[in-house]
Amino acid sequence: MAELTRLVAKPLTREAFSPYGNVIETDGADSFAINNGTTERFHALAQAESVDGEVILSIFRGQPFSMPLTITMMERHPLGSQAFVPMQNRPWIVVVAPDAGGAPGKPNAFIAQGDQGVQYSRNVWHHPLISLEEVSDFLVMDRAGAGDNLEECNLNAPYEVHLS
Ligand SMILES: NC(=O)N[C@@H](O)C(=O)O
Ligand code: NI
């Protein structure tokens, strides 16, 4: 088995995640009152992108992974963005990577809190959903339509994701 490179998950912040997309959270976001002041709207935290087809909402029920977790591949969606918002307020893991000549470069891992969602911008390398602790539901917004919207690629070496 190839040497495992240790990857420590960092706290998810808008700034650190900005090269890859948006963090969907109320902390630090502007808001305004609607519904006669009975509701606060945190407006346009992310904008879905689809080159064609339609944008849909789904629920992904993720099996929990134990840590440390060895990752060997990444994927991306060339035809649209993909957003994940946790529905049961449990932490989860986000792994993204820059593009390096059409393949994922060195991955970055983040620990997301249960009130943090993310949107991967179109064509951004990311690892498939990594739930923690218990089976967890996520509201997912992404593109549906004709054509192949899933590109997978092995990492040049396996990484072992750690929480600390
Ligand atoms: N393939 C699929 O629908 N899920 C992945 O895109 C993922 O990011 O979890
Ligand atoms: Ni995906």
PDB file of N, CA, C and O and ligand atoms in Angstrom, residues 75 77 82 84 126, ligand 2:
ATOM      1  N   GLU A  75     -13.969  13.746  -7.203  1.00  0.00           N
ATOM      2  CA  GLU A  75     -14.862  13.853  -8.345  1.00  0.00           C
ATOM      3  C   GLU A  75     -15.194  15.318  -8.600  1.00  0.00           C
ATOM      4  O   GLU A  75     -14.912  16.185  -7.764  1.00  0.00           O
ATOM      5  N   HIS A  77     -18.189  17.987 -11.051  1.00  0.00           N
ATOM      6  CA  HIS A  77     -19.395  18.038 -11.880  1.00  0.00           C
ATOM      7  C   HIS A  77     -19.227  19.154 -12.909  1.00  0.00           C
ATOM      8  O   HIS A  77     -19.378  20.341 -12.573  1.00  0.00           O
ATOM      9  N   GLN A  82     -22.854  22.054  -6.997  1.00  0.00           N
ATOM     10  CA  GLN A  82     -23.511  21.091  -6.102  1.00  0.00           C
ATOM     11  C   GLN A  82     -23.423  21.607  -4.675  1.00  0.00           C
ATOM     12  O   GLN A  82     -22.314  21.923  -4.198  1.00  0.00           O
ATOM     13  N   PHE A  84     -24.515  21.121  -0.495  1.00  0.00           N
ATOM     14  CA  PHE A  84     -24.906  20.191   0.561  1.00  0.00           C
ATOM     15  C   PHE A  84     -25.218  20.994   1.815  1.00  0.00           C
ATOM     16  O   PHE A  84     -24.390  21.802   2.256  1.00  0.00           O
ATOM     17  N   HIS A 126     -13.962  17.534  -5.531  1.00  0.00           N
ATOM     18  CA  HIS A 126     -14.381  17.294  -4.140  1.00  0.00           C
ATOM     19  C   HIS A 126     -14.532  15.798  -3.918  1.00  0.00           C
ATOM     20  O   HIS A 126     -14.714  15.019  -4.857  1.00  0.00           O
TER      21      HIS A 126
HETATM   22 NI    NI B   2     -20.447  15.607  -5.963  1.00  0.00          NI
END
